[in-house]
């Protein structure tokens, strides 16, 4: 039968990251990091209307890129390691 919607969505996501641990003292270290995200979304297709006519969805491409940063801290306390981290994040809109 006839589908009411015939939509095609494609997402491409590429990410690279780097981090390095710096030992400030024997017990304390700092780990900064960076992540670069590239996202490309594309969509096309058609919507079926109740009267039998189709409405074409125009081809749409959206590209975004984001650098994201983070920082980690570690302290060695006797036989235990204490960690703290803070990181940027984002939620892509599809």
mmCIF file of C-alpha atoms in Angstrom:
data_model
loop_
_atom_site.group_PDB
_atom_site.id
_atom_site.type_symbol
_atom_site.label_atom_id
_atom_site.label_comp_id
_atom_site.label_asym_id
_atom_site.label_seq_id
_atom_site.Cartn_x
_atom_site.Cartn_y
_atom_site.Cartn_z
ATOM 1 C CA UNK A 1 0.000 0.000 0.000
ATOM 2 C CA UNK A 2 0.844 3.644 0.085
ATOM 3 C CA UNK A 3 3.015 4.936 2.919
ATOM 4 C CA UNK A 4 1.943 8.179 4.547
ATOM 5 C CA UNK A 5 5.574 9.196 5.023
ATOM 6 C CA UNK A 6 8.654 8.284 3.031
ATOM 7 C CA UNK A 7 11.565 10.095 4.676
ATOM 8 C CA UNK A 8 15.303 9.462 4.495
ATOM 9 C CA UNK A 9 17.633 10.757 7.203
ATOM 10 C CA UNK A 10 21.400 10.257 7.249
ATOM 11 C CA UNK A 11 23.849 11.233 9.980
ATOM 12 C CA UNK A 12 27.635 11.241 9.743
ATOM 13 C CA UNK A 13 29.608 11.753 12.940
ATOM 14 C CA UNK A 14 33.409 12.015 13.127
ATOM 15 C CA UNK A 15 35.292 12.713 16.348
ATOM 16 C CA UNK A 16 38.940 12.906 17.383
ATOM 17 C CA UNK A 17 40.298 13.479 20.859
ATOM 18 C CA UNK A 18 43.547 13.940 22.725
ATOM 19 C CA UNK A 19 44.458 14.016 26.394
ATOM 20 C CA UNK A 20 47.620 13.982 28.453
ATOM 21 C CA UNK A 21 48.275 13.297 32.116
ATOM 22 C CA UNK A 22 50.594 15.720 33.933
ATOM 23 C CA UNK A 23 51.986 14.559 37.275
ATOM 24 C CA UNK A 24 52.254 17.706 39.366
ATOM 25 C CA UNK A 25 53.540 15.811 42.411
ATOM 26 C CA UNK A 26 53.945 12.148 43.299
ATOM 27 C CA UNK A 27 50.339 12.086 44.552
ATOM 28 C CA UNK A 28 48.572 14.681 42.394
ATOM 29 C CA UNK A 29 47.991 14.695 38.629
ATOM 30 C CA UNK A 30 46.030 16.814 36.157
ATOM 31 C CA UNK A 31 44.633 15.478 32.866
ATOM 32 C CA UNK A 32 43.374 18.058 30.351
ATOM 33 C CA UNK A 33 41.670 16.864 27.192
ATOM 34 C CA UNK A 34 40.058 18.117 24.006
ATOM 35 C CA UNK A 35 37.565 16.478 21.659
ATOM 36 C CA UNK A 36 36.532 17.746 18.230
ATOM 37 C CA UNK A 37 33.124 16.642 16.898
ATOM 38 C CA UNK A 38 31.916 16.977 13.317
ATOM 39 C CA UNK A 39 28.304 16.082 12.530
ATOM 40 C CA UNK A 40 26.521 16.259 9.188
ATOM 41 C CA UNK A 41 22.801 15.519 8.904
ATOM 42 C CA UNK A 42 20.835 15.259 5.690
ATOM 43 C CA UNK A 43 17.200 14.560 5.019
ATOM 44 C CA UNK A 44 14.783 14.292 2.134
ATOM 45 C CA UNK A 45 11.571 12.531 1.218
ATOM 46 C CA UNK A 46 7.844 13.150 1.052
ATOM 47 C CA UNK A 47 4.768 13.426 3.248
ATOM 48 C CA UNK A 48 1.495 11.888 2.157
ATOM 49 C CA UNK A 49 -1.563 14.057 2.730
ATOM 50 C CA UNK A 50 -5.004 12.586 3.455
ATOM 51 C CA UNK A 51 -6.373 13.863 0.117
ATOM 52 C CA UNK A 52 -3.863 11.643 -1.746
ATOM 53 C CA UNK A 53 -1.387 14.365 -2.696
ATOM 54 C CA UNK A 54 2.281 14.220 -1.697
ATOM 55 C CA UNK A 55 4.265 17.116 -0.318
ATOM 56 C CA UNK A 56 7.998 16.864 -1.009
ATOM 57 C CA UNK A 57 10.362 17.612 1.829
ATOM 58 C CA UNK A 58 13.210 19.685 0.375
ATOM 59 C CA UNK A 59 16.702 18.224 0.592
ATOM 60 C CA UNK A 60 18.261 19.685 3.709
ATOM 61 C CA UNK A 61 21.871 19.381 4.899
ATOM 62 C CA UNK A 62 23.085 20.638 8.260
ATOM 63 C CA UNK A 63 26.758 20.526 9.299
ATOM 64 C CA UNK A 64 28.094 21.384 12.737
ATOM 65 C CA UNK A 65 31.453 21.129 14.422
ATOM 66 C CA UNK A 66 32.255 21.616 18.092
ATOM 67 C CA UNK A 67 35.464 21.603 20.098
ATOM 68 C CA UNK A 68 34.802 20.192 23.573
ATOM 69 C CA UNK A 69 37.115 20.505 26.550
ATOM 70 C CA UNK A 70 37.562 18.557 29.748
ATOM 71 C CA UNK A 71 39.746 18.417 32.827
ATOM 72 C CA UNK A 72 40.449 15.563 35.198
ATOM 73 C CA UNK A 73 42.151 15.662 38.611
ATOM 74 C CA UNK A 74 43.513 12.714 40.586
ATOM 75 C CA UNK A 75 44.897 12.553 44.098
ATOM 76 C CA UNK A 76 46.418 9.419 45.595
ATOM 77 C CA UNK A 77 45.432 9.155 49.245
ATOM 78 C CA UNK A 78 47.017 6.169 51.002
ATOM 79 C CA UNK A 79 45.578 3.143 49.173
ATOM 80 C CA UNK A 80 42.745 5.077 47.482
ATOM 81 C CA UNK A 81 42.651 7.307 44.415
ATOM 82 C CA UNK A 82 40.273 10.264 44.452
ATOM 83 C CA UNK A 83 39.073 11.502 41.057
ATOM 84 C CA UNK A 84 37.239 14.604 39.887
ATOM 85 C CA UNK A 85 36.306 15.368 36.277
ATOM 86 C CA UNK A 86 34.491 18.094 34.415
ATOM 87 C CA UNK A 87 33.670 17.821 30.718
ATOM 88 C CA UNK A 88 31.774 19.797 28.123
ATOM 89 C CA UNK A 89 29.079 18.008 26.168
ATOM 90 C CA UNK A 90 26.448 18.880 23.633
ATOM 91 C CA UNK A 91 23.310 17.257 22.341
ATOM 92 C CA UNK A 92 22.997 17.425 18.578
ATOM 93 C CA UNK A 93 19.613 18.222 17.094
ATOM 94 C CA UNK A 94 18.613 15.855 14.323
#
